[in-house]
XYZ file of C-alpha atoms in Angstrom:
684
model
C 3.234 -22.262 -13.311
C 0.351 -20.948 -11.189
C -1.234 -24.413 -11.316
C 1.983 -25.875 -9.929
C 2.045 -23.211 -7.214
C -1.530 -24.037 -6.197
C -0.756 -27.764 -6.254
C 2.219 -27.229 -3.970
C 0.077 -25.078 -1.697
C -2.534 -27.838 -1.499
C 0.132 -30.398 -0.575
C 1.541 -28.100 2.093
C -1.896 -27.340 3.506
C -2.851 -31.011 3.648
C 0.212 -32.099 5.621
C -1.297 -31.419 9.077
C -4.280 -33.644 8.291
C -2.024 -36.430 7.036
C 0.178 -36.140 10.092
C -2.891 -36.243 12.351
C -4.026 -39.466 10.689
C -0.620 -41.057 11.241
C -0.663 -40.015 14.865
C -4.148 -41.372 15.507
C -3.448 -44.667 13.778
C -0.387 -45.288 15.933
C -2.168 -44.104 19.098
C 0.874 -42.003 20.055
C 0.823 -38.535 21.515
C 2.731 -36.149 19.288
C 5.463 -34.206 20.945
C 6.428 -30.686 20.150
C 9.083 -30.354 17.476
C 12.506 -29.421 18.757
C 12.853 -26.270 16.660
C 13.301 -23.855 19.522
C 15.896 -21.629 17.891
C 16.904 -18.924 20.321
C 15.960 -15.422 19.149
C 16.721 -12.008 20.633
C 15.260 -9.489 18.161
C 12.355 -7.684 19.810
C 12.468 -9.978 22.879
C 12.665 -9.074 26.573
C 15.207 -11.886 27.084
C 16.618 -14.646 24.858
C 13.606 -16.687 23.822
C 12.655 -19.566 21.560
C 11.035 -18.548 18.302
C 8.107 -20.849 19.105
C 7.328 -18.830 22.248
C 7.892 -15.388 20.722
C 4.751 -13.344 20.099
C 6.139 -12.317 16.700
C 6.561 -14.607 13.709
C 10.338 -14.913 13.414
C 12.438 -16.849 10.937
C 15.986 -17.866 11.829
C 18.720 -18.598 9.290
C 21.535 -20.241 11.220
C 25.211 -20.598 10.379
C 24.698 -24.154 9.156
C 22.294 -23.003 6.445
C 24.468 -20.013 5.532
C 27.401 -22.387 4.965
C 25.228 -24.871 3.058
C 24.291 -22.061 0.661
C 27.950 -20.982 0.356
C 26.585 -17.469 0.905
C 29.157 -14.671 0.816
C 26.879 -11.734 1.590
C 23.328 -10.897 2.615
C 22.141 -10.852 -0.996
C 23.073 -14.525 -1.406
C 21.005 -15.519 1.645
C 17.874 -13.475 0.935
C 17.647 -14.647 -2.677
C 16.036 -17.868 -1.392
C 13.559 -16.238 1.020
C 9.781 -16.044 0.528
C 8.140 -12.614 0.133
C 11.570 -11.111 -0.534
C 12.516 -9.825 -3.972
C 16.002 -8.672 -4.860
C 16.676 -5.829 -7.284
C 20.041 -5.216 -8.910
C 21.445 -1.862 -9.984
C 24.755 -1.547 -11.804
C 25.983 1.190 -9.449
C 23.816 1.070 -6.315
C 24.032 -2.706 -5.930
C 21.418 -5.096 -4.539
C 18.246 -3.842 -2.838
C 15.328 -5.752 -1.376
C 11.560 -5.670 -1.352
C 9.686 -7.288 1.569
C 5.933 -8.006 1.476
C 5.601 -6.115 -1.802
C 6.773 -2.806 -0.309
C 6.765 -0.285 -3.132
C 10.299 1.077 -2.816
C 13.113 -1.429 -2.698
C 14.661 -1.275 0.748
C 12.678 1.697 2.054
C 10.356 -0.484 4.117
C 12.974 -2.755 5.686
C 15.414 -2.095 8.508
C 18.720 -3.965 8.524
C 20.511 -4.268 11.858
C 23.768 -5.790 13.054
C 23.415 -6.767 16.724
C 20.512 -4.324 16.980
C 22.409 -1.355 15.468
C 21.095 -0.011 12.155
C 23.320 -0.034 9.070
C 23.500 3.468 7.578
C 24.393 4.630 4.086
C 21.425 4.018 1.819
C 21.852 4.698 -1.878
C 18.787 4.899 -4.108
C 16.704 4.219 -0.984
C 18.363 0.927 -0.072
C 21.336 -0.624 1.670
C 23.475 -2.518 -0.841
C 23.050 -6.115 0.360
C 26.256 -7.208 -1.371
C 28.191 -4.921 1.014
C 26.957 -6.851 4.076
C 29.565 -9.529 4.712
C 28.647 -12.730 6.575
C 32.036 -14.041 7.739
C 31.458 -13.298 11.435
C 27.664 -13.746 11.446
C 26.279 -16.486 13.695
C 22.645 -16.289 12.547
C 20.114 -14.004 10.857
C 16.715 -13.231 12.406
C 13.931 -11.985 10.119
C 10.664 -10.482 11.350
C 8.105 -9.591 8.692
C 5.834 -6.657 9.482
C 6.488 -3.439 11.428
C 8.789 -3.370 14.458
C 8.644 0.400 14.762
C 7.800 0.383 18.494
C 11.145 -1.220 19.262
C 13.330 -0.008 16.397
C 11.775 3.189 15.077
C 11.965 4.429 11.510
C 12.223 2.213 8.407
C 10.901 -0.929 10.117
C 7.648 -0.777 8.098
C 7.660 -4.044 6.149
C 10.240 -5.990 8.111
C 13.351 -6.092 10.274
C 16.474 -8.125 9.541
C 18.906 -8.523 12.437
C 22.327 -10.059 11.838
C 23.667 -11.531 15.080
C 27.451 -11.758 15.225
C 29.544 -14.473 16.810
C 30.401 -13.463 20.396
C 32.461 -16.318 21.830
C 34.172 -19.624 21.048
C 34.608 -22.975 22.769
C 38.409 -23.295 22.454
C 41.188 -21.089 23.896
C 42.617 -20.298 20.456
C 41.087 -20.648 17.012
C 42.000 -19.528 13.510
C 40.050 -20.075 10.291
C 41.558 -19.306 6.885
C 39.157 -19.315 3.948
C 39.212 -18.959 0.183
C 36.315 -18.753 -2.262
C 36.367 -18.790 -6.063
C 33.623 -18.396 -8.690
C 34.054 -19.044 -12.393
C 32.578 -15.614 -13.212
C 35.617 -13.886 -11.748
C 35.119 -13.802 -7.976
C 38.175 -14.276 -5.761
C 37.639 -13.981 -1.993
C 40.030 -14.657 0.859
C 39.289 -14.381 4.578
C 40.814 -14.984 7.971
C 39.203 -15.210 11.400
C 41.081 -15.538 14.680
C 39.878 -15.809 18.254
C 41.378 -15.937 21.715
C 39.342 -17.057 24.721
C 40.696 -17.064 28.252
C 38.582 -17.051 31.368
C 36.040 -14.250 31.132
C 37.646 -12.621 28.110
C 37.150 -13.268 24.407
C 38.792 -11.395 21.529
C 37.642 -12.089 17.969
C 39.333 -10.716 14.842
C 38.195 -11.039 11.246
C 39.264 -9.738 7.864
C 38.567 -10.442 4.226
C 39.240 -9.221 0.730
C 36.552 -9.809 -1.911
C 37.299 -9.183 -5.571
C 34.897 -9.403 -8.507
C 36.244 -8.864 -12.009
C 32.946 -7.776 -13.595
C 30.643 -9.749 -15.843
C 28.687 -9.365 -19.093
C 26.295 -11.820 -20.785
C 28.879 -12.876 -23.386
C 31.522 -13.825 -20.807
C 32.636 -17.439 -20.508
C 31.379 -19.187 -17.354
C 33.925 -22.020 -17.346
C 36.314 -22.459 -14.447
C 39.216 -21.079 -16.491
C 39.337 -19.395 -19.893
C 42.757 -19.404 -21.594
C 41.556 -18.144 -24.973
C 43.032 -14.894 -26.260
C 40.528 -12.036 -26.149
C 40.448 -8.893 -28.334
C 41.594 -5.761 -26.553
C 38.997 -3.904 -24.462
C 36.191 -6.409 -24.997
C 35.581 -6.297 -21.249
C 35.799 -2.521 -20.838
C 32.046 -2.126 -20.336
C 30.558 -4.706 -17.963
C 26.879 -5.174 -17.139
C 27.807 -6.198 -13.571
C 30.509 -3.746 -12.562
C 33.879 -4.820 -11.122
C 34.158 -4.311 -7.386
C 36.784 -4.804 -4.718
C 36.018 -4.939 -0.997
C 38.159 -4.904 2.127
C 36.673 -5.659 5.513
C 38.330 -5.787 8.950
C 36.729 -6.142 12.364
C 37.411 -6.855 16.001
C 35.220 -7.710 18.958
C 36.019 -7.922 22.650
C 33.695 -9.530 25.209
C 34.072 -9.648 28.968
C 31.607 -11.956 30.740
C 31.336 -11.207 34.454
C 28.980 -12.811 36.962
C 25.780 -11.012 35.954
C 27.271 -8.442 33.599
C 28.435 -8.791 30.009
C 30.476 -6.061 28.302
C 31.105 -6.033 24.571
C 32.898 -3.647 22.226
C 33.074 -4.111 18.469
C 34.609 -2.159 15.622
C 34.383 -2.782 11.887
C 35.973 -1.090 8.873
C 34.729 -1.566 5.302
C 36.068 -0.155 2.039
C 34.777 -0.803 -1.476
C 35.625 0.409 -4.957
C 33.207 -0.047 -7.878
C 34.644 0.575 -11.349
C 32.344 1.737 -14.143
C 34.345 1.962 -17.370
C 32.656 3.880 -20.170
C 32.332 3.208 -23.882
C 35.016 4.710 -26.156
C 33.704 7.964 -27.632
C 33.367 9.201 -31.183
C 34.925 10.163 -33.511
C 38.178 8.237 -32.947
C 37.229 6.005 -30.001
C 40.372 7.064 -28.171
C 38.706 8.660 -25.127
C 36.280 7.341 -22.514
C 34.720 8.464 -19.238
C 35.480 6.124 -16.322
C 33.636 6.414 -12.997
C 34.965 5.138 -9.667
C 32.710 4.837 -6.618
C 34.519 4.558 -3.287
C 32.484 3.565 -0.222
C 33.841 3.583 3.312
C 32.089 2.470 6.496
C 33.510 2.689 10.001
C 31.193 1.251 12.653
C 31.751 1.157 16.412
C 29.436 -0.060 19.162
C 29.562 -0.761 22.885
C 27.076 -3.041 24.671
C 26.446 -3.642 28.372
C 23.936 -6.282 29.465
C 23.214 -6.787 33.154
C 20.945 -9.167 35.062
C 19.290 -7.944 38.241
C 18.070 -10.880 40.252
C 16.551 -13.737 38.293
C 14.120 -11.961 36.004
C 15.196 -8.335 35.476
C 17.588 -7.138 32.805
C 19.170 -3.885 31.694
C 20.478 -3.726 28.130
C 22.455 -0.681 27.006
C 24.141 0.147 23.730
C 25.856 3.183 22.229
C 27.131 3.310 18.649
C 28.879 5.573 16.184
C 28.545 4.821 12.471
C 30.386 6.750 9.784
C 29.669 6.421 6.062
C 31.432 8.123 3.169
C 30.895 7.741 -0.561
C 33.063 9.423 -3.175
C 32.427 9.475 -6.904
C 35.342 10.348 -9.186
C 35.064 10.590 -12.946
C 38.190 10.463 -15.084
C 38.629 11.180 -18.763
C 40.696 8.237 -19.966
C 43.031 8.415 -22.951
C 42.903 4.908 -24.406
C 46.048 5.512 -26.454
C 48.416 6.729 -23.743
C 46.379 5.209 -20.835
C 46.648 8.512 -18.966
C 43.623 10.003 -17.212
C 42.568 13.303 -15.676
C 39.675 14.260 -13.404
C 36.622 15.436 -15.349
C 35.627 18.946 -14.161
C 32.216 19.180 -12.467
C 31.719 15.402 -12.253
C 32.986 14.718 -8.717
C 30.820 14.160 -5.659
C 31.455 13.385 -2.005
C 28.702 12.416 0.441
C 29.286 11.700 4.100
C 26.792 10.592 6.729
C 27.348 9.724 10.353
C 25.036 8.711 13.145
C 25.463 8.675 16.905
C 22.905 6.451 18.600
C 22.096 5.110 22.023
C 19.466 2.657 23.139
C 18.662 1.136 26.517
C 15.921 -1.092 27.898
C 14.841 -2.275 31.307
C 12.842 -5.491 31.237
C 11.222 -7.963 33.574
C 10.737 -11.360 31.988
C 9.427 -14.414 33.794
C 7.887 -17.227 31.810
C 5.792 -18.263 34.808
C 4.476 -14.787 35.681
C 1.332 -13.267 34.228
C 2.980 -9.947 33.377
C 6.354 -9.229 31.797
C 7.313 -5.807 30.535
C 9.967 -3.671 28.900
C 10.607 0.081 28.753
C 13.402 1.997 27.119
C 14.689 4.945 25.165
C 16.101 5.278 21.657
C 18.198 8.275 20.564
C 19.917 8.940 17.252
C 21.583 12.059 15.843
C 22.285 12.054 12.107
C 24.643 14.360 10.224
C 24.881 14.747 6.458
C 27.634 16.468 4.478
C 27.292 16.562 0.716
C 27.624 18.927 -2.213
C 24.036 17.933 -3.109
C 22.585 18.916 0.295
C 21.282 22.424 1.004
C 24.091 24.443 2.631
C 26.179 21.251 2.233
C 25.550 20.277 5.867
C 22.421 19.249 7.782
C 21.575 17.515 11.051
C 18.529 15.658 12.381
C 17.860 14.284 15.854
C 15.476 11.533 16.986
C 14.518 11.100 20.638
C 12.024 8.405 21.609
C 10.743 6.406 24.550
C 8.894 3.129 24.194
C 7.259 0.492 26.345
C 5.449 -2.806 25.978
C 4.094 -5.530 28.225
C 3.200 -9.194 27.860
C 0.089 -10.187 29.794
C -1.002 -13.807 30.193
C -4.616 -13.992 31.395
C -4.050 -17.766 31.301
C -1.010 -19.891 30.517
C -1.673 -20.488 26.829
C -2.643 -16.933 25.878
C -0.336 -13.898 25.637
C -1.236 -10.306 24.778
C 1.523 -7.787 24.090
C 0.570 -4.122 23.581
C 3.293 -1.568 22.853
C 3.646 2.178 22.349
C 6.407 4.494 21.100
C 6.481 8.261 21.510
C 9.120 10.267 19.694
C 10.383 13.763 19.081
C 12.217 14.716 15.889
C 14.036 17.997 15.338
C 12.905 18.262 11.689
C 9.333 16.913 11.493
C 6.435 15.802 13.679
C 7.106 12.205 14.719
C 3.994 9.984 14.861
C 2.732 8.093 17.904
C 3.337 4.410 17.168
C 1.196 1.629 18.753
C 1.318 -2.133 18.321
C -0.559 -5.194 19.546
C 0.583 -8.824 19.355
C -1.403 -11.894 20.400
C -0.108 -15.448 20.833
C -2.444 -18.362 21.536
C -1.110 -21.907 22.039
C -4.089 -24.226 22.631
C -1.838 -27.278 22.927
C 1.690 -28.538 22.553
C 1.524 -28.523 18.778
C -0.390 -25.415 17.727
C 0.502 -21.728 17.877
C -1.749 -18.950 16.558
C -0.522 -15.372 16.195
C -2.271 -12.140 15.302
C -0.899 -8.629 15.287
C -1.566 -5.022 14.488
C 1.300 -2.583 14.213
C 1.761 0.940 12.998
C 5.010 1.487 11.158
C 6.635 4.654 9.941
C 9.526 5.889 7.829
C 10.920 9.299 8.563
C 11.923 11.555 5.659
C 15.678 11.316 5.331
C 18.005 14.288 5.053
C 18.208 13.897 1.285
C 14.416 14.165 0.886
C 14.343 17.138 3.240
C 17.321 19.099 1.910
C 18.356 17.743 -1.481
C 19.520 20.537 -3.789
C 20.613 19.507 -7.279
C 20.453 21.934 -10.192
C 22.331 21.579 -13.476
C 21.518 21.679 -17.171
C 19.517 18.425 -16.913
C 18.210 18.462 -13.310
C 16.246 20.783 -11.040
C 15.431 18.809 -7.883
C 14.864 20.241 -4.413
C 14.098 18.735 -1.034
C 11.066 19.657 1.053
C 11.517 20.463 4.743
C 7.729 20.298 5.285
C 7.561 16.545 4.673
C 5.739 14.298 7.122
C 6.650 10.704 7.893
C 5.270 7.853 5.845
C 3.193 5.530 7.983
C 1.557 2.169 7.582
C -1.013 0.002 9.305
C -0.055 -3.650 9.217
C -2.355 -6.552 10.085
C -1.078 -10.113 10.141
C -2.204 -13.563 11.263
C -0.389 -16.891 11.307
C -0.830 -20.480 12.429
C 1.968 -22.951 13.098
C 1.726 -26.694 13.714
C 4.809 -28.533 14.986
C 5.105 -32.193 15.927
C 7.361 -35.209 16.154
C 6.527 -38.779 15.199
C 9.319 -41.237 15.875
C 12.232 -39.917 13.744
C 10.048 -37.541 11.727
C 9.961 -33.870 12.744
C 7.739 -31.484 10.863
C 6.523 -27.924 11.048
C 3.701 -26.434 8.987
C 2.859 -22.748 8.906
C 0.291 -20.523 7.250
C 0.353 -16.725 7.373
C -1.415 -13.728 5.903
C -0.726 -9.992 5.957
C -2.221 -6.675 4.879
C -0.335 -3.357 4.672
C -1.965 0.034 4.198
C 0.742 2.648 3.603
C -0.112 6.353 3.498
C 1.713 9.652 2.957
C 4.264 7.989 0.710
C 7.121 10.344 -0.045
C 7.171 10.762 -3.813
C 9.204 12.860 -6.232
C 6.737 15.047 -8.148
C 6.849 18.010 -10.515
C 6.274 21.469 -9.015
C 3.029 23.055 -10.176
C 3.752 26.514 -11.567
C 7.486 26.080 -11.047
C 10.355 26.194 -13.469
C 10.688 23.683 -16.269
C 11.648 20.218 -15.058
C 11.497 21.339 -11.415
C 10.796 18.512 -8.971
C 10.448 18.165 -5.234
C 9.466 15.527 -2.663
C 5.841 15.485 -1.467
C 3.550 13.308 0.690
C 0.982 12.313 -1.917
C 1.359 8.600 -2.338
C -0.539 5.685 -0.860
C 0.023 2.014 -1.282
C -1.380 -1.325 -0.146
C -0.076 -4.849 -0.169
C -1.598 -8.121 0.928
C -0.566 -11.718 0.726
C -0.641 -15.319 1.907
C 2.160 -17.731 2.750
C 2.217 -21.500 3.223
C 5.249 -23.501 4.236
C 6.517 -26.695 5.794
C 9.810 -27.955 7.207
C 10.393 -31.687 7.511
C 13.350 -33.547 9.025
C 13.690 -37.319 8.808
C 16.936 -38.835 10.042
C 19.597 -37.043 7.974
C 17.265 -35.478 5.403
C 15.894 -31.944 5.782
C 13.221 -30.628 3.423
C 11.711 -27.159 3.305
C 8.858 -26.036 1.032
C 7.058 -22.728 0.832
C 4.781 -20.713 -1.401
C 3.553 -17.124 -1.307
C 0.971 -15.087 -3.187
C 1.474 -11.327 -2.875
C -0.819 -8.591 -4.149
C 0.230 -4.982 -4.730
C -2.146 -2.052 -5.063
C -2.743 -0.332 -8.395
C -3.358 3.354 -7.674
C -4.802 3.858 -11.174
C -7.711 1.559 -10.250
C -9.386 4.497 -8.485
C -10.139 6.241 -11.794
C -9.444 3.600 -14.434
C -10.693 0.167 -15.386
C -7.756 -1.833 -14.042
C -7.591 -4.457 -11.268
C -7.357 -3.105 -7.735
C -4.518 -5.513 -6.913
C -1.966 -7.295 -9.060
C -0.813 -10.643 -7.689
C 2.480 -12.413 -8.087
C 3.302 -15.986 -6.946
C 6.481 -17.355 -5.408
C 7.620 -20.855 -4.593
C 10.778 -22.003 -2.862
C 12.228 -25.313 -1.761
C 15.428 -26.662 -0.290
C 16.640 -30.127 0.573
C 19.768 -31.226 2.420
C 21.043 -34.774 2.800
C 23.823 -35.426 5.303
C 26.026 -38.467 5.901
C 27.667 -37.663 9.264
C 30.084 -40.652 9.375
C 31.697 -39.366 6.174
C 31.354 -35.642 6.929
C 29.413 -35.253 3.693
C 26.314 -33.211 2.866
C 24.538 -32.189 -0.326
C 22.020 -29.356 -0.698
C 19.724 -28.039 -3.393
C 18.030 -24.625 -3.201
C 15.310 -23.478 -5.595
C 13.067 -20.447 -5.905
C 10.499 -19.423 -8.492
C 9.628 -15.725 -8.683
C 6.443 -15.013 -10.614
C 5.672 -12.261 -13.076
C 5.093 -8.863 -11.482
C 2.424 -6.676 -13.128
C 1.742 -2.997 -12.566
C -0.120 -0.192 -14.337
C 1.274 3.218 -15.270
C 0.029 6.333 -17.059
C 1.888 7.886 -19.988
C 2.195 11.590 -20.842
C -1.184 11.498 -22.625
C -2.808 9.930 -19.535
C -3.241 6.574 -21.259
C -3.196 3.564 -18.934
C -0.394 1.137 -19.736
C 0.300 -2.323 -18.392
C 3.898 -3.000 -17.428
C 5.468 -6.117 -16.047
C 8.723 -7.852 -15.272
C 8.991 -11.475 -16.274
C 9.163 -14.548 -14.081
C 12.302 -16.586 -13.496
C 13.743 -19.633 -11.717
C 16.883 -19.656 -9.565
C 18.488 -22.881 -8.311
C 21.791 -23.641 -6.577
C 23.419 -26.998 -5.794
C 26.208 -27.511 -3.248
C 28.275 -30.449 -2.005
C 30.285 -30.169 1.231
C 32.918 -32.446 2.738
C 34.745 -32.242 6.078
C 38.288 -33.599 6.201
C 41.012 -34.217 8.774
C 38.738 -34.441 11.789
C 36.782 -31.346 10.711
C 39.913 -29.205 10.403
C 39.218 -28.658 6.710
C 35.903 -28.020 4.953
C 35.557 -27.941 1.193
C 32.376 -26.977 -0.649
C 31.849 -27.137 -4.402
C 28.764 -26.466 -6.433
C 26.919 -24.706 -9.177
C 24.849 -21.563 -8.798
C 22.063 -20.336 -11.066
C 21.494 -23.768 -12.593
C 18.859 -22.432 -15.006
C 21.361 -19.946 -16.490
C 19.219 -16.857 -15.781
C 20.785 -13.571 -16.891
C 18.255 -10.893 -17.806
C 14.465 -11.011 -17.679
C 11.986 -9.099 -19.799
C 10.690 -5.780 -18.514
C 7.772 -4.860 -20.763
C 5.460 -1.862 -20.970
C 2.465 -2.390 -23.275
C 1.547 0.943 -24.812
C -1.324 2.035 -26.986
C -2.226 0.250 -30.175
C 0.726 1.956 -31.893
C 3.529 1.705 -29.349
C 5.133 -0.411 -26.663
C 8.482 -0.614 -24.895
C 10.529 -3.647 -24.023
C 13.642 -3.715 -21.876
C 15.477 -6.063 -19.575
C 16.241 -6.260 -15.873
C 19.440 -7.859 -14.592
C 18.783 -10.864 -12.350
C 21.789 -13.164 -12.517
C 25.167 -13.791 -14.114
C 24.250 -17.026 -15.822
C 25.289 -20.477 -14.669
C 28.613 -20.571 -12.852
C 30.630 -22.829 -10.612
C 32.328 -22.255 -7.287
C 34.686 -23.831 -4.801
C 35.082 -22.839 -1.156
C 37.830 -23.964 1.212
C 38.095 -23.383 4.975
C 41.034 -24.548 7.086
C 40.629 -24.446 10.851
C 43.354 -24.426 13.477
C 42.505 -24.547 17.154
C 44.050 -25.332 20.508
C 42.069 -27.264 23.087
């Protein structure tokens, strides 16, 4: 497979030269490709991604619909340098640029407001619904100057729909998967003059799945009792409701949004010996209630004030019941209940001056957040932490094609010493077609309240937090080159990028020297490095769109310092997508494919022997077919996901000459089919 990856990389890399030859032979001047997607993440004012100093990728609503994506996990599965992990209880986490801990190095925002409620160090991507999302902006590398903690390896900003073109609009949707997914949704909007009100709601239900389940559209065969009691992918039910109000005045825009989310995950246990009449069943209830207010004002032609204040509340309850499988009665299991609640009050404001013709543009602002934690597993069951920061950056153009953007963030934290965070971005555009970017940024991740004040002691555990922890921090270096052009009806874009991350003071759970048996605490002892290359191209010809990309990511082996193992272990990726549209018939077909290479690491066993461990490679492919009917009042999409029928991959640890361990990691639910229907009503 590596040979195929290198072949694809060679083809991608050779495209600019081929395009240059075509251009010269026709004696035509290439024009810049019209791919100026508007971006707002980290910008002084709405900007095109081609003119942004950062390397930004935009996933618009058209692509989200083409993928039939229901949540953020579905979208990111096809992204380069992003790996998705799956946990039966904690859900889907992500790894960007080889960051060591899934989710710890990435910040996920909705309209610039962070999503709270990490479990196992990560936001569950399958809890992030996409019904009201207009586009997704992804920036790889630290954005800590603008967004603070967690933005070490990348920032993902989900931009919601704010307005509509018709006075009244309603969309009713239904989605079905042959593995037992049943989703319904409804969106409604009212627009009159300066006022827009948007409402949305959905109910998502998943019946659970195990490798032996039938993947046909319907299964009418009789099944033995309780064969589905224990599922590898746990049943879950989600309810989501939101509203958004926008008032657009002359030079002032006011926006208020509120969203409520509730989820139940059911984890049914195996019947217990000796009579198999009892079982332990766990129920995990998650509730999110998010509120935010935004005010954006223009002062003159080039000055802006952006203000936001938000309150986010997160609650997770675990209940365990002892189930009598004969009478079907159940009772709460003593000592096996847990309730955790987190809330965050935050405020952020910026003042910016942005003029594309001026030599200097700038931005300054503040960022405040106050976090509260209430949990039976937190010291004293209640803790609070406050973050107060100011930040500033400026874009200086010594000449029209060259932009330098330095930035600095200074913060104060009530629980630890916050680091000073600098950044430097450079954009050079020598002509209409080329754009070169280089950047240095310092990122950081603050210790969370769990790592500071965790207190869990029972017969099997003795884990304590550490209030002396410092922040993790990283130094990120990245470079990229982009070539965009148009030749007659052919548009193409070729990009090449490289990155290097040096992460220090990693927060790690370690045993306490001289402490009690099995006593653990969190310490700053870890360090980690990642580096990688990316190549990609996007081509559009008439009604055909093609996207290709490959990545090669290396992760640091800490054991290489004292053992004979490679300093870095590398893993390849390759992705592609193609869409063919026939506008007169309202028809489009898409194919999405991604190869994720084998991931190798080295570990030490109890006898200090060095072991090689790896997770296997796999291929994921989805095919969709969409059709618009009744003058675009009805859209129907059908397709097949996970064409290669991937379920579990090998997770292998090679031991000494006398031992080894082999397990599996859940990746997919096999091949399954889906149908999606949207019906739209609107009044002109």
